[in-house]
Amino acid sequence: MFKRARLKLTAWYLLIIMVISLSFSVAIYTSVNSELVRIDRAQSERQARVDSMQEFIAQKGFAPPQGPQMPENITIEQTRVKIITMLGLINISILVLSGLGGYFLAGQTLEPISKMLAEQKKFVSNASHELRTPLTSLKTEIEVGLRDKKMTLESAQKLLKSNLEDVNGMEKLSDYLLDLNRYENIDIKLETKTIELGTLVISAIENCAALAHEKGVQICKHISKTYIKSDDQATLQLAMILIDNAIKYSGKSKKIDVYVNKDGELVVKDYGIGISEKETPFIFDRFYRADISRTKQKVKGYGLGLSIAKSITNKLGAKIKVESKIGKGSTFSVQFPTA
Ligand code: ADP
């Protein structure tokens, strides 16, 4: 598909260049030719005058004077042919060079579009895969349940509970996808205003309290008052993603620290499984989950939280960074623009 588009674009580039080049050639030829016609006419008149003078001198019996030879008509015709040949050669060279250049430029123009499409394809395929897994499990469980004629109330409830978990997972995934779409859409602007970061982070900690309780993780707060320029919903979501991850990946340590520093910086520190140096550059990619396989299976997730966090920071003009060591833990910091 891209090869055809590239050839088409090359053809368009060529067409434009050749139209310009041919127009110039025609203009050059027309003006040179009219000059040649004028010279030709002047020469003929001069020749006629010379001829009549020679005739007059001959009649009077004088020897004819030795003057310069007039150029023959054929010379002017040759000049014309020469100019046409030269213009033809120039145009052929332009055609070849602009064909090659156009093909190269068309490739350069189409490359980002091709990359974007490939990324989009990958994204759709990943999203479909993530949706398919809970859907298949849901379908299988319902089919098995329907076939079971002696199902007890207790096993029916167990089945519904498991179905609900799958539905919740799909709901979370669709929320993530909508968020990603929102924060990556360049046409959508976030409304930034002056907000107090500390208060917002305390709300985020409260929203994550249930998960922390479930995992038995203690959240230690170190909150200073600081005013930043940001969107409150996006900032809350960003803080929740980082705190949520710190809880999920805190491993055996069962403790995380959340700092809000006076200069508008949020720091979320855990002492859990950590991320390898090799994988750190990829954790902000969509659907990327670091390959600590045992953790991957144990800890639920879609690999979208950090890509949303990154999109939010991009939108807000904030900066996110991570420091991590396998088995020692991770520190995520976000520097917001101060108010
Ligand atoms: P999810 O947590 O849903 O898998 P994220 O996008 O939030 O997706 O994170 C991407 C990956 O980065 C995670 O799968 C995990 O491997 C790694 N990661 C993120 N936060 C931490 C953390 N605090 N400690 C260790 N690994 C982390």
mmCIF file of C-alpha atoms and ligand atoms in Angstrom:
data_model
loop_
_atom_site.group_PDB
_atom_site.id
_atom_site.type_symbol
_atom_site.label_atom_id
_atom_site.label_comp_id
_atom_site.label_asym_id
_atom_site.label_seq_id
_atom_site.Cartn_x
_atom_site.Cartn_y
_atom_site.Cartn_z
ATOM 1 C CA MET A 1 0.000 0.000 0.000
ATOM 2 C CA PHE A 2 2.816 2.414 0.910
ATOM 3 C CA LYS A 3 4.800 1.485 -2.201
ATOM 4 C CA ARG A 4 1.859 2.525 -4.368
ATOM 5 C CA ALA A 5 1.328 5.739 -2.406
ATOM 6 C CA ARG A 6 5.059 6.489 -2.701
ATOM 7 C CA LEU A 7 4.996 5.980 -6.472
ATOM 8 C CA LYS A 8 1.874 8.148 -6.776
ATOM 9 C CA LEU A 9 3.445 10.932 -4.739
ATOM 10 C CA THR A 10 6.639 10.673 -6.822
ATOM 11 C CA ALA A 11 4.528 10.987 -9.987
ATOM 12 C CA TRP A 12 2.895 14.128 -8.601
ATOM 13 C CA TYR A 13 6.266 15.659 -7.670
ATOM 14 C CA LEU A 14 7.537 14.816 -11.174
ATOM 15 C CA LEU A 15 4.473 16.277 -12.853
ATOM 16 C CA ILE A 16 4.830 19.583 -10.992
ATOM 17 C CA ILE A 17 8.576 19.843 -11.649
ATOM 18 C CA MET A 18 8.210 18.905 -15.323
ATOM 19 C CA VAL A 19 5.378 21.409 -15.888
ATOM 20 C CA ILE A 20 7.598 24.144 -14.440
ATOM 21 C CA SER A 21 10.682 23.001 -16.328
ATOM 22 C CA LEU A 22 8.854 22.656 -19.671
ATOM 23 C CA SER A 23 7.201 26.070 -19.256
ATOM 24 C CA PHE A 24 10.626 27.638 -18.707
ATOM 25 C CA SER A 25 12.051 25.751 -21.695
ATOM 26 C CA VAL A 26 9.217 26.946 -23.950
ATOM 27 C CA ALA A 27 9.692 30.518 -22.703
ATOM 28 C CA ILE A 28 13.471 30.334 -23.266
ATOM 29 C CA TYR A 29 13.036 28.806 -26.735
ATOM 30 C CA THR A 30 10.409 31.393 -27.782
ATOM 31 C CA SER A 31 12.557 34.368 -26.788
ATOM 32 C CA VAL A 32 15.772 32.921 -28.296
ATOM 33 C CA ASN A 33 13.915 31.997 -31.488
ATOM 34 C CA SER A 34 12.417 35.486 -31.912
ATOM 35 C CA GLU A 35 15.924 36.900 -31.481
ATOM 36 C CA LEU A 36 17.201 34.467 -34.145
ATOM 37 C CA VAL A 37 14.395 35.500 -36.528
ATOM 38 C CA ARG A 38 15.318 39.164 -35.964
ATOM 39 C CA ILE A 39 19.025 38.453 -36.638
ATOM 40 C CA ASP A 40 18.058 36.396 -39.689
ATOM 41 C CA ARG A 41 15.961 39.273 -41.072
ATOM 42 C CA ALA A 42 18.744 41.849 -40.391
ATOM 43 C CA GLN A 43 21.284 39.613 -42.108
ATOM 44 C CA SER A 44 19.065 39.148 -45.185
ATOM 45 C CA GLU A 45 18.578 42.931 -45.481
ATOM 46 C CA ARG A 46 22.301 43.544 -45.077
ATOM 47 C CA GLN A 47 23.060 40.832 -47.651
ATOM 48 C CA ALA A 48 20.584 42.459 -50.080
ATOM 49 C CA ARG A 49 22.302 45.832 -49.579
ATOM 50 C CA VAL A 50 25.773 44.289 -50.115
ATOM 51 C CA ASP A 51 24.548 42.460 -53.244
ATOM 52 C CA SER A 52 23.117 45.654 -54.793
ATOM 53 C CA MET A 53 26.291 47.562 -53.943
ATOM 54 C CA GLN A 54 28.448 44.842 -55.539
ATOM 55 C CA GLU A 55 26.195 44.901 -58.592
ATOM 56 C CA PHE A 56 26.617 48.721 -58.796
ATOM 57 C CA ILE A 57 30.437 48.466 -58.432
ATOM 58 C CA ALA A 58 30.578 45.755 -61.084
ATOM 59 C CA GLN A 59 28.551 47.930 -63.463
ATOM 60 C CA LYS A 60 31.064 50.780 -62.959
ATOM 61 C CA GLY A 61 33.943 48.379 -63.744
ATOM 62 C CA PHE A 62 35.625 48.439 -60.253
ATOM 63 C CA ALA A 63 36.986 45.308 -58.565
ATOM 64 C CA PRO A 64 34.561 44.061 -55.839
ATOM 65 C CA PRO A 65 35.744 44.837 -52.233
ATOM 66 C CA GLN A 66 36.725 41.933 -49.903
ATOM 67 C CA GLY A 67 34.258 42.176 -47.016
ATOM 68 C CA PRO A 68 33.343 39.760 -44.179
ATOM 69 C CA GLN A 69 31.386 36.672 -45.168
ATOM 70 C CA MET A 70 27.745 36.771 -44.027
ATOM 71 C CA PRO A 71 26.639 33.789 -41.998
ATOM 72 C CA GLU A 72 24.573 31.362 -44.026
ATOM 73 C CA ASN A 73 20.874 30.757 -43.192
ATOM 74 C CA ILE A 74 21.767 27.182 -42.396
ATOM 75 C CA THR A 75 23.880 28.381 -39.409
ATOM 76 C CA ILE A 76 20.846 29.970 -37.798
ATOM 77 C CA GLU A 77 18.833 26.798 -38.426
ATOM 78 C CA GLN A 78 21.657 24.801 -36.799
ATOM 79 C CA THR A 79 21.614 27.124 -33.791
ATOM 80 C CA ARG A 80 17.884 26.484 -33.462
ATOM 81 C CA VAL A 81 18.406 22.708 -33.515
ATOM 82 C CA LYS A 82 21.253 23.062 -31.013
ATOM 83 C CA ILE A 83 19.055 25.020 -28.588
ATOM 84 C CA ILE A 84 16.202 22.511 -28.904
ATOM 85 C CA THR A 85 18.625 19.605 -28.308
ATOM 86 C CA MET A 86 20.161 21.369 -25.315
ATOM 87 C CA LEU A 87 16.761 22.153 -23.778
ATOM 88 C CA GLY A 88 15.672 18.558 -24.436
ATOM 89 C CA LEU A 89 18.783 17.202 -22.673
ATOM 90 C CA ILE A 90 18.293 19.572 -19.729
ATOM 91 C CA ASN A 91 14.671 18.449 -19.405
ATOM 92 C CA ILE A 92 15.586 14.774 -19.559
ATOM 93 C CA SER A 93 18.223 15.324 -16.835
ATOM 94 C CA ILE A 94 15.673 17.184 -14.703
ATOM 95 C CA LEU A 95 13.183 14.331 -15.256
ATOM 96 C CA VAL A 96 15.675 11.694 -14.109
ATOM 97 C CA LEU A 97 17.050 13.696 -11.165
ATOM 98 C CA SER A 98 13.653 14.855 -9.939
ATOM 99 C CA GLY A 99 12.333 11.298 -10.332
ATOM 100 C CA LEU A 100 15.035 9.997 -8.011
ATOM 101 C CA GLY A 101 14.752 12.972 -5.632
ATOM 102 C CA GLY A 102 10.959 12.772 -5.670
ATOM 103 C CA TYR A 103 11.009 9.061 -4.846
ATOM 104 C CA PHE A 104 13.342 9.741 -1.912
ATOM 105 C CA LEU A 105 11.264 12.714 -0.676
ATOM 106 C CA ALA A 106 8.010 10.750 -1.032
ATOM 107 C CA GLY A 107 9.539 8.055 1.182
ATOM 108 C CA GLN A 108 10.549 10.662 3.774
ATOM 109 C CA THR A 109 7.074 12.244 3.704
ATOM 110 C CA LEU A 110 5.256 8.952 4.086
ATOM 111 C CA GLU A 111 7.525 7.445 6.740
ATOM 112 C CA PRO A 112 5.920 9.111 9.818
ATOM 113 C CA ILE A 113 2.433 8.251 8.517
ATOM 114 C CA SER A 114 3.512 4.670 7.942
ATOM 115 C CA LYS A 115 4.985 4.500 11.471
ATOM 116 C CA MET A 116 1.828 5.977 12.973
ATOM 117 C CA LEU A 117 -0.353 3.465 11.134
ATOM 118 C CA ALA A 118 1.837 0.572 12.264
ATOM 119 C CA GLU A 119 1.572 1.815 15.853
ATOM 120 C CA GLN A 120 -2.187 2.146 15.542
ATOM 121 C CA LYS A 121 -2.443 -1.389 14.151
ATOM 122 C CA LYS A 122 -0.373 -2.701 17.049
ATOM 123 C CA PHE A 123 -2.540 -0.773 19.502
ATOM 124 C CA VAL A 124 -5.809 -2.128 18.072
ATOM 125 C CA SER A 125 -4.438 -5.660 18.048
ATOM 126 C CA ASN A 126 -3.249 -5.343 21.684
ATOM 127 C CA ALA A 127 -6.556 -3.850 22.806
ATOM 128 C CA SER A 128 -8.532 -6.597 21.046
ATOM 129 C CA HIS A 129 -6.312 -9.226 22.622
ATOM 130 C CA GLU A 130 -6.799 -7.748 26.113
ATOM 131 C CA LEU A 131 -10.577 -7.652 25.594
ATOM 132 C CA ARG A 132 -10.709 -11.135 24.173
ATOM 133 C CA THR A 133 -9.171 -12.794 27.234
ATOM 134 C CA PRO A 134 -11.907 -11.809 29.749
ATOM 135 C CA LEU A 135 -14.610 -12.271 27.100
ATOM 136 C CA THR A 136 -13.497 -15.844 26.431
ATOM 137 C CA SER A 137 -13.375 -16.609 30.136
ATOM 138 C CA LEU A 138 -16.825 -15.053 30.603
ATOM 139 C CA LYS A 139 -18.287 -17.067 27.732
ATOM 140 C CA THR A 140 -16.753 -20.359 28.890
ATOM 141 C CA GLU A 141 -17.965 -19.904 32.471
ATOM 142 C CA ILE A 142 -21.511 -19.047 31.352
ATOM 143 C CA GLU A 143 -21.622 -22.044 28.978
ATOM 144 C CA VAL A 144 -20.369 -24.421 31.672
ATOM 145 C CA GLY A 145 -22.857 -22.938 34.160
ATOM 146 C CA LEU A 146 -25.765 -23.372 31.735
ATOM 147 C CA ARG A 147 -24.874 -27.010 31.109
ATOM 148 C CA ASP A 148 -24.760 -27.759 34.854
ATOM 149 C CA LYS A 149 -28.333 -28.898 35.675
ATOM 150 C CA LYS A 150 -27.615 -29.399 39.357
ATOM 151 C CA MET A 151 -25.986 -26.072 40.073
ATOM 152 C CA THR A 152 -26.312 -24.980 43.681
ATOM 153 C CA LEU A 153 -26.982 -21.428 44.776
ATOM 154 C CA GLU A 154 -23.475 -21.262 46.204
ATOM 155 C CA SER A 155 -21.759 -22.257 42.928
ATOM 156 C CA ALA A 156 -24.074 -19.934 40.969
ATOM 157 C CA GLN A 157 -22.954 -17.072 43.192
ATOM 158 C CA LYS A 158 -19.318 -18.062 42.739
ATOM 159 C CA LEU A 159 -19.830 -18.070 38.983
ATOM 160 C CA LEU A 160 -21.502 -14.655 39.024
ATOM 161 C CA LYS A 161 -18.701 -13.284 41.186
ATOM 162 C CA SER A 162 -16.110 -14.481 38.711
ATOM 163 C CA ASN A 163 -18.188 -13.044 35.825
ATOM 164 C CA LEU A 164 -18.342 -9.736 37.660
ATOM 165 C CA GLU A 165 -14.549 -9.704 38.000
ATOM 166 C CA ASP A 166 -14.197 -10.162 34.244
ATOM 167 C CA VAL A 167 -16.745 -7.415 33.577
ATOM 168 C CA ASN A 168 -14.930 -5.086 35.992
ATOM 169 C CA GLY A 169 -11.670 -5.819 34.214
ATOM 170 C CA MET A 170 -13.217 -4.972 30.847
ATOM 171 C CA GLU A 171 -14.716 -1.806 32.283
ATOM 172 C CA LYS A 172 -11.314 -0.761 33.598
ATOM 173 C CA LEU A 173 -9.719 -1.487 30.235
ATOM 174 C CA SER A 174 -12.307 0.577 28.376
ATOM 175 C CA ASP A 175 -11.823 3.438 30.874
ATOM 176 C CA TYR A 176 -8.078 3.257 30.276
ATOM 177 C CA LEU A 177 -8.589 3.335 26.504
ATOM 178 C CA LEU A 178 -10.897 6.345 26.769
ATOM 179 C CA ASP A 179 -8.398 8.151 29.029
ATOM 180 C CA LEU A 180 -5.565 7.415 26.657
ATOM 181 C CA ASN A 181 -7.606 8.736 23.757
ATOM 182 C CA ARG A 182 -8.435 11.872 25.733
ATOM 183 C CA TYR A 183 -4.912 12.655 26.883
ATOM 184 C CA GLU A 184 -3.264 11.840 23.567
ATOM 185 C CA ASN A 185 -5.713 13.877 21.521
ATOM 186 C CA ILE A 186 -3.895 17.060 20.552
ATOM 187 C CA ASP A 187 -7.199 18.870 20.005
ATOM 188 C CA ILE A 188 -8.217 18.405 23.636
ATOM 189 C CA LYS A 189 -6.733 21.006 25.976
ATOM 190 C CA LEU A 190 -6.658 20.534 29.747
ATOM 191 C CA GLU A 191 -7.861 23.434 31.846
ATOM 192 C CA THR A 192 -4.966 24.334 34.069
ATOM 193 C CA LYS A 193 -5.438 26.496 37.132
ATOM 194 C CA THR A 194 -3.636 27.033 40.426
ATOM 195 C CA ILE A 195 -4.125 24.006 42.669
ATOM 196 C CA GLU A 196 -2.650 22.864 45.951
ATOM 197 C CA LEU A 197 -0.807 19.626 45.179
ATOM 198 C CA GLY A 198 -0.650 18.318 48.761
ATOM 199 C CA THR A 199 -4.454 18.248 49.217
ATOM 200 C CA LEU A 200 -4.902 16.526 45.868
ATOM 201 C CA VAL A 201 -2.311 13.848 46.676
ATOM 202 C CA ILE A 202 -4.009 13.159 50.027
ATOM 203 C CA SER A 203 -7.258 12.537 48.065
ATOM 204 C CA ALA A 204 -5.370 10.184 45.734
ATOM 205 C CA ILE A 205 -3.975 8.279 48.745
ATOM 206 C CA GLU A 206 -7.507 7.973 50.181
ATOM 207 C CA ASN A 207 -8.780 6.646 46.840
ATOM 208 C CA CYS A 208 -6.046 3.976 46.887
ATOM 209 C CA ALA A 209 -6.621 3.082 50.562
ATOM 210 C CA ALA A 210 -8.842 0.073 49.774
ATOM 211 C CA LEU A 211 -6.162 -1.523 47.560
ATOM 212 C CA ALA A 212 -3.461 -0.730 50.135
ATOM 213 C CA HIS A 213 -5.603 -2.356 52.818
ATOM 214 C CA GLU A 214 -6.267 -5.411 50.663
ATOM 215 C CA LYS A 215 -2.517 -5.848 50.003
ATOM 216 C CA GLY A 216 -1.542 -4.942 53.571
ATOM 217 C CA VAL A 217 0.612 -2.030 52.405
ATOM 218 C CA GLN A 218 1.223 0.983 54.616
ATOM 219 C CA ILE A 219 1.309 4.388 52.893
ATOM 220 C CA CYS A 220 3.581 6.925 54.642
ATOM 221 C CA LYS A 221 2.762 10.533 53.783
ATOM 222 C CA HIS A 222 5.319 13.355 53.706
ATOM 223 C CA ILE A 223 3.200 16.200 52.418
ATOM 224 C CA SER A 224 4.197 19.856 52.137
ATOM 225 C CA LYS A 225 1.984 22.643 50.893
ATOM 226 C CA THR A 226 2.778 23.633 47.320
ATOM 227 C CA TYR A 227 0.871 25.373 44.549
ATOM 228 C CA ILE A 228 1.121 24.152 40.985
ATOM 229 C CA LYS A 229 -0.472 25.046 37.659
ATOM 230 C CA SER A 230 -2.397 21.993 36.616
ATOM 231 C CA ASP A 231 -5.688 20.278 35.864
ATOM 232 C CA ASP A 232 -7.028 18.746 39.097
ATOM 233 C CA GLN A 233 -8.695 15.651 37.578
ATOM 234 C CA ALA A 234 -5.648 14.768 35.491
ATOM 235 C CA THR A 235 -3.291 15.382 38.438
ATOM 236 C CA LEU A 236 -5.431 13.201 40.719
ATOM 237 C CA GLN A 237 -5.421 10.422 38.124
ATOM 238 C CA LEU A 238 -1.654 10.692 37.649
ATOM 239 C CA ALA A 239 -1.017 10.477 41.406
ATOM 240 C CA MET A 240 -3.397 7.506 41.691
ATOM 241 C CA ILE A 241 -1.641 5.607 38.881
ATOM 242 C CA LEU A 242 1.746 5.997 40.593
ATOM 243 C CA ILE A 243 0.458 5.157 44.082
ATOM 244 C CA ASP A 244 -1.574 2.236 42.713
ATOM 245 C CA ASN A 245 1.538 0.824 40.994
ATOM 246 C CA ALA A 246 3.696 1.338 44.092
ATOM 247 C CA ILE A 247 1.165 -0.698 46.097
ATOM 248 C CA LYS A 248 0.801 -3.381 43.418
ATOM 249 C CA TYR A 249 4.543 -3.856 42.967
ATOM 250 C CA SER A 250 5.636 -3.331 46.582
ATOM 251 C CA GLY A 251 6.280 -7.059 46.917
ATOM 252 C CA LYS A 252 7.234 -8.139 50.402
ATOM 253 C CA SER A 253 8.164 -4.686 51.697
ATOM 254 C CA LYS A 254 4.579 -3.665 52.544
ATOM 255 C CA LYS A 255 5.454 0.003 52.762
ATOM 256 C CA ILE A 256 5.490 2.935 50.375
ATOM 257 C CA ASP A 257 6.433 6.604 50.834
ATOM 258 C CA VAL A 258 4.593 9.461 49.156
ATOM 259 C CA TYR A 259 6.281 12.872 49.177
ATOM 260 C CA VAL A 260 4.968 16.244 48.070
ATOM 261 C CA ASN A 261 7.889 18.658 48.063
ATOM 262 C CA LYS A 262 7.683 22.425 48.360
ATOM 263 C CA ASP A 263 8.863 22.973 44.761
ATOM 264 C CA GLY A 264 5.806 21.272 43.191
ATOM 265 C CA GLU A 265 7.298 17.786 43.028
ATOM 266 C CA LEU A 266 5.460 14.535 43.703
ATOM 267 C CA VAL A 267 7.579 11.502 44.605
ATOM 268 C CA VAL A 268 6.197 7.982 45.017
ATOM 269 C CA LYS A 269 8.729 5.540 46.431
ATOM 270 C CA ASP A 270 8.366 1.816 46.956
ATOM 271 C CA TYR A 271 10.770 -0.855 48.172
ATOM 272 C CA GLY A 272 9.358 -3.670 46.094
ATOM 273 C CA ILE A 273 10.302 -5.715 43.064
ATOM 274 C CA GLY A 274 11.858 -2.892 41.018
ATOM 275 C CA ILE A 275 12.378 -2.703 37.274
ATOM 276 C CA SER A 276 15.459 -3.875 35.370
ATOM 277 C CA GLU A 277 17.614 -1.274 33.607
ATOM 278 C CA LYS A 278 16.876 -2.990 30.304
ATOM 279 C CA GLU A 279 13.111 -2.622 30.702
ATOM 280 C CA THR A 280 12.927 0.857 32.235
ATOM 281 C CA PRO A 281 12.869 2.691 28.852
ATOM 282 C CA PHE A 282 9.785 0.744 27.792
ATOM 283 C CA ILE A 283 7.516 0.960 30.832
ATOM 284 C CA PHE A 284 5.780 4.083 29.478
ATOM 285 C CA ASP A 285 4.866 2.300 26.220
ATOM 286 C CA ARG A 286 1.285 1.251 25.742
ATOM 287 C CA PHE A 287 0.508 -2.304 26.865
ATOM 288 C CA TYR A 288 4.066 -2.847 28.060
ATOM 289 C CA ARG A 289 4.407 -5.001 31.161
ATOM 290 C CA ALA A 290 7.851 -5.698 32.543
ATOM 291 C CA ASP A 291 8.769 -9.300 32.242
ATOM 292 C CA ILE A 292 9.089 -10.415 35.817
ATOM 293 C CA SER A 293 6.818 -13.231 34.717
ATOM 294 C CA ARG A 294 5.857 -14.401 38.146
ATOM 295 C CA THR A 295 4.723 -10.880 38.990
ATOM 296 C CA LYS A 296 3.026 -10.430 35.619
ATOM 297 C CA GLN A 297 0.772 -13.364 36.384
ATOM 298 C CA LYS A 298 0.162 -12.416 39.987
ATOM 299 C CA VAL A 299 -0.372 -8.669 39.557
ATOM 300 C CA LYS A 300 -3.293 -7.692 37.382
ATOM 301 C CA GLY A 301 -2.835 -4.906 34.869
ATOM 302 C CA TYR A 302 -2.938 -3.933 31.226
ATOM 303 C CA GLY A 303 0.306 -2.009 30.860
ATOM 304 C CA LEU A 304 -1.595 1.211 30.214
ATOM 305 C CA GLY A 305 -1.326 3.098 33.530
ATOM 306 C CA LEU A 306 2.129 4.546 32.936
ATOM 307 C CA SER A 307 1.424 5.456 29.299
ATOM 308 C CA ILE A 308 -1.587 7.427 30.550
ATOM 309 C CA ALA A 309 0.649 9.000 33.226
ATOM 310 C CA LYS A 310 3.157 9.980 30.550
ATOM 311 C CA SER A 311 0.434 11.464 28.298
ATOM 312 C CA ILE A 312 -0.897 13.459 31.259
ATOM 313 C CA THR A 313 2.534 14.884 32.075
ATOM 314 C CA ASN A 314 3.038 15.781 28.414
ATOM 315 C CA LYS A 315 -0.290 17.607 28.364
ATOM 316 C CA LEU A 316 0.446 19.433 31.599
ATOM 317 C CA GLY A 317 4.000 20.382 30.742
ATOM 318 C CA ALA A 318 5.190 18.322 33.731
ATOM 319 C CA LYS A 319 8.181 15.962 33.770
ATOM 320 C CA ILE A 320 8.097 12.359 34.938
ATOM 321 C CA LYS A 321 11.160 10.264 35.743
ATOM 322 C CA VAL A 322 11.893 6.923 37.278
ATOM 323 C CA GLU A 323 14.763 5.396 39.187
ATOM 324 C CA SER A 324 14.604 1.720 39.906
ATOM 325 C CA LYS A 325 16.675 -1.284 40.932
ATOM 326 C CA ILE A 326 15.565 -4.874 40.731
ATOM 327 C CA GLY A 327 14.713 -6.163 44.203
ATOM 328 C CA LYS A 328 15.282 -2.752 45.814
ATOM 329 C CA GLY A 329 12.268 -0.776 44.616
ATOM 330 C CA SER A 330 11.309 2.143 42.409
ATOM 331 C CA THR A 331 10.987 5.889 42.754
ATOM 332 C CA PHE A 332 8.716 7.777 40.392
ATOM 333 C CA SER A 333 8.932 11.595 40.507
ATOM 334 C CA VAL A 334 6.816 14.172 38.759
ATOM 335 C CA GLN A 335 7.844 17.828 38.595
ATOM 336 C CA PHE A 336 4.799 20.042 37.934
ATOM 337 C CA PRO A 337 4.930 23.598 36.649
ATOM 338 C CA THR A 338 4.680 25.782 39.746
ATOM 339 C CA ALA A 339 1.994 28.468 40.058
HETATM 340 P P1 ADP B 1 0.226 -2.173 34.746
HETATM 341 O O1 ADP B 1 0.676 -1.832 36.124
HETATM 342 O O2 ADP B 1 -1.246 -2.151 34.600
HETATM 343 O O3 ADP B 1 0.849 -3.415 34.234
HETATM 344 P P2 ADP B 1 1.594 0.254 33.967
HETATM 345 O O4 ADP B 1 1.608 0.928 32.660
HETATM 346 O O5 ADP B 1 1.111 1.022 35.133
HETATM 347 O O6 ADP B 1 0.739 -1.044 33.746
HETATM 348 O O7 ADP B 1 3.054 -0.243 34.260
HETATM 349 C C1 ADP B 1 3.794 -0.856 33.239
HETATM 350 C C2 ADP B 1 4.782 -1.842 33.813
HETATM 351 O O8 ADP B 1 5.798 -1.134 34.519
HETATM 352 C C3 ADP B 1 4.165 -2.753 34.828
HETATM 353 O O9 ADP B 1 3.616 -3.897 34.221
HETATM 354 C C4 ADP B 1 5.344 -3.106 35.718
HETATM 355 O O10 ADP B 1 6.059 -4.155 35.142
HETATM 356 C C5 ADP B 1 6.214 -1.869 35.662
HETATM 357 N N1 ADP B 1 6.010 -1.023 36.861
HETATM 358 C C6 ADP B 1 5.262 0.075 36.965
HETATM 359 N N2 ADP B 1 5.344 0.620 38.205
HETATM 360 C C7 ADP B 1 6.176 -0.175 38.898
HETATM 361 C C8 ADP B 1 6.681 -0.175 40.249
HETATM 362 N N3 ADP B 1 6.356 0.771 41.113
HETATM 363 N N4 ADP B 1 7.525 -1.155 40.597
HETATM 364 C C9 ADP B 1 7.901 -2.105 39.713
HETATM 365 N N5 ADP B 1 7.467 -2.181 38.452
HETATM 366 C C10 ADP B 1 6.605 -1.226 38.035
#
